Amino acid sequence: MADVIQRSLADLRNGKFIFVFDAEGREGETDFMALASKATPRHIREMRVRGGGLIFLIVHHDAAERFGLPFLTSLYDSGRRDFPVLGALVPDDIPYDTKSSFSLSLNHRRTFTGITDNDRALTVRRFGELAGEAMKNPRKDWVKALGAEFRSPGHVPVCRSSPHPLRDRFGHTELGTALAMMAGETPVLVGCEMMGGNGQALARGKAKVYARARGSQFVEGKGVMEAWRKWSV
């Protein structure tokens, strides 16, 4: 396993950010990533100020299934008869992928508006902790447990990983899931895209400079996929 991947896994275990670039020709974006269960208001603040994209949760397929979290596309499809606009808005023309990974958006029930750094950190951290419990104990009613702590809609959107990470989809959701699994941690992360000052995503080179300046690891999708292929054999 490449040194940069090993250092990235160590940083994830220690609650630090890593920076993940997917690929040229896909989104071509770099995302902040950290384990959700270790999220603090400082994590949220830095992503908000220095990232500027959407602050979102990445959740492993198995945890999403235990929580009963649907893909939004499935939810829209089931509701299109009563609400035709849901059929009109079907995301069948995504330029960088064939399917959206978005599920529901959440707020923890102890939040106020849900948008502050403190509120989002609570939502992210407790979701990560609860998902870890759910993945260890399939017998509990996790739909009820999720509803006891969270409400929807909220200010933190959830993205579901595909059932087999990096086999049929190669987005940040799957890259983050694979990295957390290789780190031996609950595969639930918080992420945020890095935006530039020109109306576009922050250029790969500039994102790499930022990561290095703060002493963080910058990894590329192709490197993660290579490590994953060897690790998951």
mmCIF file of C-alpha atoms in Angstrom:
data_model
loop_
_atom_site.group_PDB
_atom_site.id
_atom_site.type_symbol
_atom_site.label_atom_id
_atom_site.label_comp_id
_atom_site.label_asym_id
_atom_site.label_seq_id
_atom_site.Cartn_x
_atom_site.Cartn_y
_atom_site.Cartn_z
ATOM 1 C CA MET A 1 0.000 0.000 0.000
ATOM 2 C CA ALA A 2 1.382 3.406 -0.979
ATOM 3 C CA ASP A 3 2.777 5.564 1.817
ATOM 4 C CA VAL A 4 0.309 8.390 1.141
ATOM 5 C CA ILE A 5 -2.602 5.957 1.564
ATOM 6 C CA GLN A 6 -1.169 4.596 4.817
ATOM 7 C CA ARG A 7 -0.698 8.127 6.154
ATOM 8 C CA SER A 8 -4.245 8.999 5.097
ATOM 9 C CA LEU A 9 -5.658 6.015 6.962
ATOM 10 C CA ALA A 10 -3.706 6.979 10.085
ATOM 11 C CA ASP A 11 -5.020 10.540 9.864
ATOM 12 C CA LEU A 12 -8.596 9.323 9.535
ATOM 13 C CA ARG A 13 -8.193 7.161 12.646
ATOM 14 C CA ASN A 14 -6.931 10.230 14.517
ATOM 15 C CA GLY A 15 -9.884 12.402 13.538
ATOM 16 C CA LYS A 16 -7.956 14.496 11.023
ATOM 17 C CA PHE A 17 -8.979 15.715 7.602
ATOM 18 C CA ILE A 18 -7.700 14.137 4.432
ATOM 19 C CA PHE A 19 -8.246 15.560 0.957
ATOM 20 C CA VAL A 20 -9.595 13.329 -1.792
ATOM 21 C CA PHE A 21 -9.512 14.181 -5.505
ATOM 22 C CA ASP A 22 -11.735 11.907 -7.582
ATOM 23 C CA ALA A 23 -10.420 12.085 -11.159
ATOM 24 C CA GLU A 24 -9.966 14.307 -14.168
ATOM 25 C CA GLY A 25 -12.880 13.662 -16.473
ATOM 26 C CA ARG A 26 -15.261 12.916 -13.625
ATOM 27 C CA GLU A 27 -16.178 15.694 -11.184
ATOM 28 C CA GLY A 28 -12.571 16.837 -11.080
ATOM 29 C CA GLU A 29 -13.097 17.986 -7.499
ATOM 30 C CA THR A 30 -11.265 17.693 -4.194
ATOM 31 C CA ASP A 31 -13.284 17.005 -1.051
ATOM 32 C CA PHE A 32 -12.446 17.474 2.604
ATOM 33 C CA MET A 33 -13.084 14.170 4.396
ATOM 34 C CA ALA A 34 -13.030 13.079 8.040
ATOM 35 C CA LEU A 35 -14.687 10.348 10.070
ATOM 36 C CA ALA A 36 -18.195 11.439 11.034
ATOM 37 C CA SER A 37 -17.906 9.980 14.538
ATOM 38 C CA LYS A 38 -14.980 12.296 15.286
ATOM 39 C CA ALA A 39 -16.519 15.495 13.885
ATOM 40 C CA THR A 40 -16.280 18.710 15.912
ATOM 41 C CA PRO A 41 -17.486 22.268 15.295
ATOM 42 C CA ARG A 42 -13.933 23.057 14.126
ATOM 43 C CA HIS A 43 -14.276 20.495 11.340
ATOM 44 C CA ILE A 44 -17.536 22.063 10.214
ATOM 45 C CA ARG A 45 -16.140 25.590 10.399
ATOM 46 C CA GLU A 46 -13.078 24.820 8.287
ATOM 47 C CA MET A 47 -15.133 23.049 5.638
ATOM 48 C CA ARG A 48 -17.599 25.927 5.554
ATOM 49 C CA VAL A 49 -14.944 28.642 5.302
ATOM 50 C CA ARG A 50 -12.169 26.940 3.334
ATOM 51 C CA GLY A 51 -14.197 24.368 1.413
ATOM 52 C CA GLY A 52 -17.311 26.282 0.490
ATOM 53 C CA GLY A 53 -19.194 23.362 -1.037
ATOM 54 C CA LEU A 54 -21.947 21.234 0.423
ATOM 55 C CA ILE A 55 -21.235 19.707 3.830
ATOM 56 C CA PHE A 56 -22.599 16.179 3.594
ATOM 57 C CA LEU A 57 -22.512 12.734 5.160
ATOM 58 C CA ILE A 58 -21.171 9.608 3.456
ATOM 59 C CA VAL A 59 -22.708 6.373 4.716
ATOM 60 C CA HIS A 60 -21.915 2.753 3.919
ATOM 61 C CA HIS A 61 -24.637 0.824 2.100
ATOM 62 C CA ASP A 62 -25.202 -1.602 5.001
ATOM 63 C CA ALA A 63 -25.796 1.152 7.555
ATOM 64 C CA ALA A 64 -28.110 2.967 5.139
ATOM 65 C CA GLU A 65 -30.102 -0.238 4.690
ATOM 66 C CA ARG A 66 -30.454 -0.770 8.436
ATOM 67 C CA PHE A 67 -31.657 2.799 8.857
ATOM 68 C CA GLY A 68 -34.045 2.401 5.917
ATOM 69 C CA LEU A 69 -32.548 5.415 4.153
ATOM 70 C CA PRO A 70 -33.704 5.462 0.520
ATOM 71 C CA PHE A 71 -31.976 6.915 -2.484
ATOM 72 C CA LEU A 72 -33.831 10.148 -3.266
ATOM 73 C CA THR A 73 -34.323 8.936 -6.834
ATOM 74 C CA SER A 74 -36.256 5.926 -5.505
ATOM 75 C CA LEU A 75 -38.318 8.152 -3.223
ATOM 76 C CA TYR A 76 -39.136 10.506 -6.090
ATOM 77 C CA ASP A 77 -40.087 7.600 -8.331
ATOM 78 C CA SER A 78 -42.515 6.207 -5.770
ATOM 79 C CA GLY A 79 -44.146 9.614 -5.284
ATOM 80 C CA ARG A 80 -44.374 10.781 -8.888
ATOM 81 C CA ARG A 81 -48.010 9.669 -9.291
ATOM 82 C CA ASP A 82 -49.172 12.005 -6.516
ATOM 83 C CA PHE A 83 -46.587 14.684 -7.289
ATOM 84 C CA PRO A 84 -45.839 14.749 -11.056
ATOM 85 C CA VAL A 85 -43.054 17.284 -10.556
ATOM 86 C CA LEU A 86 -40.953 14.492 -9.025
ATOM 87 C CA GLY A 87 -41.088 12.652 -12.329
ATOM 88 C CA ALA A 88 -40.240 15.804 -14.256
ATOM 89 C CA LEU A 89 -37.139 16.346 -12.120
ATOM 90 C CA VAL A 90 -35.658 12.865 -12.575
ATOM 91 C CA PRO A 91 -31.815 13.159 -12.674
ATOM 92 C CA ASP A 92 -31.263 11.220 -15.901
ATOM 93 C CA ASP A 93 -28.684 13.580 -17.361
ATOM 94 C CA ILE A 94 -25.935 13.775 -14.709
ATOM 95 C CA PRO A 95 -22.822 14.572 -16.772
ATOM 96 C CA TYR A 96 -20.317 12.765 -14.544
ATOM 97 C CA ASP A 97 -22.191 9.627 -13.422
ATOM 98 C CA THR A 98 -25.208 7.418 -14.050
ATOM 99 C CA LYS A 99 -26.866 7.693 -10.635
ATOM 100 C CA SER A 100 -27.084 10.172 -7.774
ATOM 101 C CA SER A 101 -26.014 8.953 -4.336
ATOM 102 C CA PHE A 102 -28.206 11.406 -2.400
ATOM 103 C CA SER A 103 -30.559 10.155 0.289
ATOM 104 C CA LEU A 104 -32.460 12.177 2.921
ATOM 105 C CA SER A 105 -31.185 15.247 4.771
ATOM 106 C CA LEU A 106 -31.049 15.228 8.563
ATOM 107 C CA ASN A 107 -30.926 17.365 11.689
ATOM 108 C CA HIS A 108 -30.322 15.916 15.135
ATOM 109 C CA ARG A 109 -33.355 16.514 17.326
ATOM 110 C CA ARG A 110 -31.259 18.411 19.883
ATOM 111 C CA THR A 111 -30.293 21.048 17.312
ATOM 112 C CA PHE A 112 -32.022 24.419 17.016
ATOM 113 C CA THR A 113 -31.944 25.555 13.376
ATOM 114 C CA GLY A 114 -29.530 22.769 12.462
ATOM 115 C CA ILE A 115 -27.213 24.960 10.363
ATOM 116 C CA THR A 116 -24.692 26.294 12.889
ATOM 117 C CA ASP A 117 -21.268 24.724 13.257
ATOM 118 C CA ASN A 118 -22.262 23.310 16.638
ATOM 119 C CA ASP A 119 -25.560 21.963 15.317
ATOM 120 C CA ARG A 120 -24.105 20.318 12.234
ATOM 121 C CA ALA A 121 -21.236 18.832 14.228
ATOM 122 C CA LEU A 122 -23.772 17.222 16.568
ATOM 123 C CA THR A 123 -25.802 15.859 13.652
ATOM 124 C CA VAL A 124 -22.725 14.475 11.904
ATOM 125 C CA ARG A 125 -21.087 13.008 15.002
ATOM 126 C CA ARG A 126 -24.174 11.281 16.376
ATOM 127 C CA PHE A 127 -25.079 9.883 12.976
ATOM 128 C CA GLY A 128 -21.595 8.420 12.687
ATOM 129 C CA GLU A 129 -21.767 6.943 16.172
ATOM 130 C CA LEU A 130 -25.239 5.497 15.650
ATOM 131 C CA ALA A 131 -24.263 4.021 12.282
ATOM 132 C CA GLY A 132 -21.333 2.289 13.950
ATOM 133 C CA GLU A 133 -23.706 0.698 16.442
ATOM 134 C CA ALA A 134 -26.097 -0.304 13.657
ATOM 135 C CA MET A 135 -23.399 -2.063 11.671
ATOM 136 C CA LYS A 136 -22.445 -4.153 14.713
ATOM 137 C CA ASN A 137 -25.960 -5.135 15.789
ATOM 138 C CA PRO A 138 -28.389 -5.929 12.945
ATOM 139 C CA ARG A 139 -31.158 -7.151 15.271
ATOM 140 C CA LYS A 140 -32.219 -3.788 16.697
ATOM 141 C CA ASP A 141 -34.969 -1.641 15.149
ATOM 142 C CA TRP A 142 -32.617 0.935 13.646
ATOM 143 C CA VAL A 143 -35.338 2.811 11.776
ATOM 144 C CA LYS A 144 -36.960 3.592 15.121
ATOM 145 C CA ALA A 145 -33.572 4.422 16.666
ATOM 146 C CA LEU A 146 -32.749 6.836 13.847
ATOM 147 C CA GLY A 147 -36.112 8.554 14.170
ATOM 148 C CA ALA A 148 -35.686 8.898 17.918
ATOM 149 C CA GLU A 149 -32.576 11.037 17.418
ATOM 150 C CA PHE A 150 -33.005 12.690 14.009
ATOM 151 C CA ARG A 151 -35.599 14.531 11.941
ATOM 152 C CA SER A 152 -35.866 15.224 8.222
ATOM 153 C CA PRO A 153 -35.593 17.441 6.263
ATOM 154 C CA GLY A 154 -32.463 18.838 7.818
ATOM 155 C CA HIS A 155 -29.266 20.698 7.056
ATOM 156 C CA VAL A 156 -26.948 17.732 6.498
ATOM 157 C CA PRO A 157 -27.659 15.699 3.354
ATOM 158 C CA VAL A 158 -26.736 12.024 3.376
ATOM 159 C CA CYS A 159 -25.062 10.264 0.446
ATOM 160 C CA ARG A 160 -25.349 6.471 0.258
ATOM 161 C CA SER A 161 -22.462 4.393 -0.987
ATOM 162 C CA SER A 162 -23.165 1.806 -3.664
ATOM 163 C CA PRO A 163 -23.417 -1.783 -2.335
ATOM 164 C CA HIS A 164 -19.936 -2.689 -3.560
ATOM 165 C CA PRO A 165 -17.578 0.306 -3.170
ATOM 166 C CA LEU A 166 -15.466 1.103 -6.234
ATOM 167 C CA ARG A 167 -16.961 -1.713 -8.288
ATOM 168 C CA ASP A 168 -19.809 0.016 -10.094
ATOM 169 C CA ARG A 169 -19.459 3.626 -8.931
ATOM 170 C CA PHE A 170 -16.303 5.632 -8.356
ATOM 171 C CA GLY A 171 -17.415 8.841 -6.671
ATOM 172 C CA HIS A 172 -16.254 10.555 -3.499
ATOM 173 C CA THR A 173 -18.933 8.592 -1.630
ATOM 174 C CA GLU A 174 -17.334 5.281 -2.582
ATOM 175 C CA LEU A 175 -13.765 6.558 -2.227
ATOM 176 C CA GLY A 176 -14.491 7.745 1.312
ATOM 177 C CA THR A 177 -16.238 4.505 2.228
ATOM 178 C CA ALA A 178 -13.282 2.464 0.968
ATOM 179 C CA LEU A 179 -10.758 4.588 2.865
ATOM 180 C CA ALA A 180 -12.669 4.284 6.148
ATOM 181 C CA MET A 181 -12.974 0.514 5.720
ATOM 182 C CA MET A 182 -9.254 0.160 5.010
ATOM 183 C CA ALA A 183 -8.619 2.231 8.146
ATOM 184 C CA GLY A 184 -10.673 -0.252 10.174
ATOM 185 C CA GLU A 185 -13.182 2.440 11.132
ATOM 186 C CA THR A 186 -16.946 2.794 10.764
ATOM 187 C CA PRO A 187 -17.416 3.756 7.088
ATOM 188 C CA VAL A 188 -19.359 6.929 7.724
ATOM 189 C CA LEU A 189 -17.654 10.228 6.930
ATOM 190 C CA VAL A 190 -18.324 13.926 6.606
ATOM 191 C CA GLY A 191 -17.210 15.650 3.437
ATOM 192 C CA CYS A 192 -17.251 18.972 1.632
ATOM 193 C CA GLU A 193 -16.201 20.003 -1.868
ATOM 194 C CA MET A 194 -13.478 22.644 -2.228
ATOM 195 C CA MET A 195 -14.581 25.628 -4.295
ATOM 196 C CA GLY A 196 -12.330 28.158 -6.037
ATOM 197 C CA GLY A 197 -12.641 31.918 -6.413
ATOM 198 C CA ASN A 198 -13.454 31.761 -10.121
ATOM 199 C CA GLY A 199 -16.886 30.205 -9.941
ATOM 200 C CA GLN A 200 -15.463 26.711 -10.427
ATOM 201 C CA ALA A 201 -14.187 23.904 -8.227
ATOM 202 C CA LEU A 202 -10.786 24.618 -6.707
ATOM 203 C CA ALA A 203 -8.094 23.438 -9.096
ATOM 204 C CA ARG A 204 -6.425 20.162 -8.189
ATOM 205 C CA GLY A 205 -3.010 21.815 -7.803
ATOM 206 C CA LYS A 206 -4.336 24.501 -5.464
ATOM 207 C CA ALA A 207 -6.172 21.932 -3.367
ATOM 208 C CA LYS A 208 -2.958 19.946 -3.065
ATOM 209 C CA VAL A 209 -1.047 23.053 -1.956
ATOM 210 C CA TYR A 210 -3.704 23.761 0.687
ATOM 211 C CA ALA A 211 -3.531 20.202 2.001
ATOM 212 C CA ARG A 212 0.251 20.273 2.222
ATOM 213 C CA ALA A 213 0.265 23.695 3.909
ATOM 214 C CA ARG A 214 -1.877 22.359 6.754
ATOM 215 C CA GLY A 215 0.107 19.131 7.021
ATOM 216 C CA SER A 216 -2.643 16.946 5.575
ATOM 217 C CA GLN A 217 -2.673 14.092 3.088
ATOM 218 C CA PHE A 218 -3.869 14.579 -0.499
ATOM 219 C CA VAL A 219 -4.952 11.386 -2.245
ATOM 220 C CA GLU A 220 -6.272 10.715 -5.720
ATOM 221 C CA GLY A 221 -9.012 8.329 -6.718
ATOM 222 C CA LYS A 222 -6.736 6.125 -8.792
ATOM 223 C CA GLY A 223 -4.447 5.588 -5.794
ATOM 224 C CA VAL A 224 -7.370 4.749 -3.530
ATOM 225 C CA MET A 225 -8.748 2.286 -6.084
ATOM 226 C CA GLU A 226 -5.388 0.557 -6.441
ATOM 227 C CA ALA A 227 -5.067 0.185 -2.654
ATOM 228 C CA TRP A 228 -8.664 -1.016 -2.398
ATOM 229 C CA ARG A 229 -8.208 -3.710 -5.031
ATOM 230 C CA LYS A 230 -5.282 -5.154 -3.082
ATOM 231 C CA TRP A 231 -6.916 -4.774 0.338
ATOM 232 C CA SER A 232 -10.319 -6.214 -0.588
ATOM 233 C CA VAL A 233 -9.071 -9.413 -2.250
#
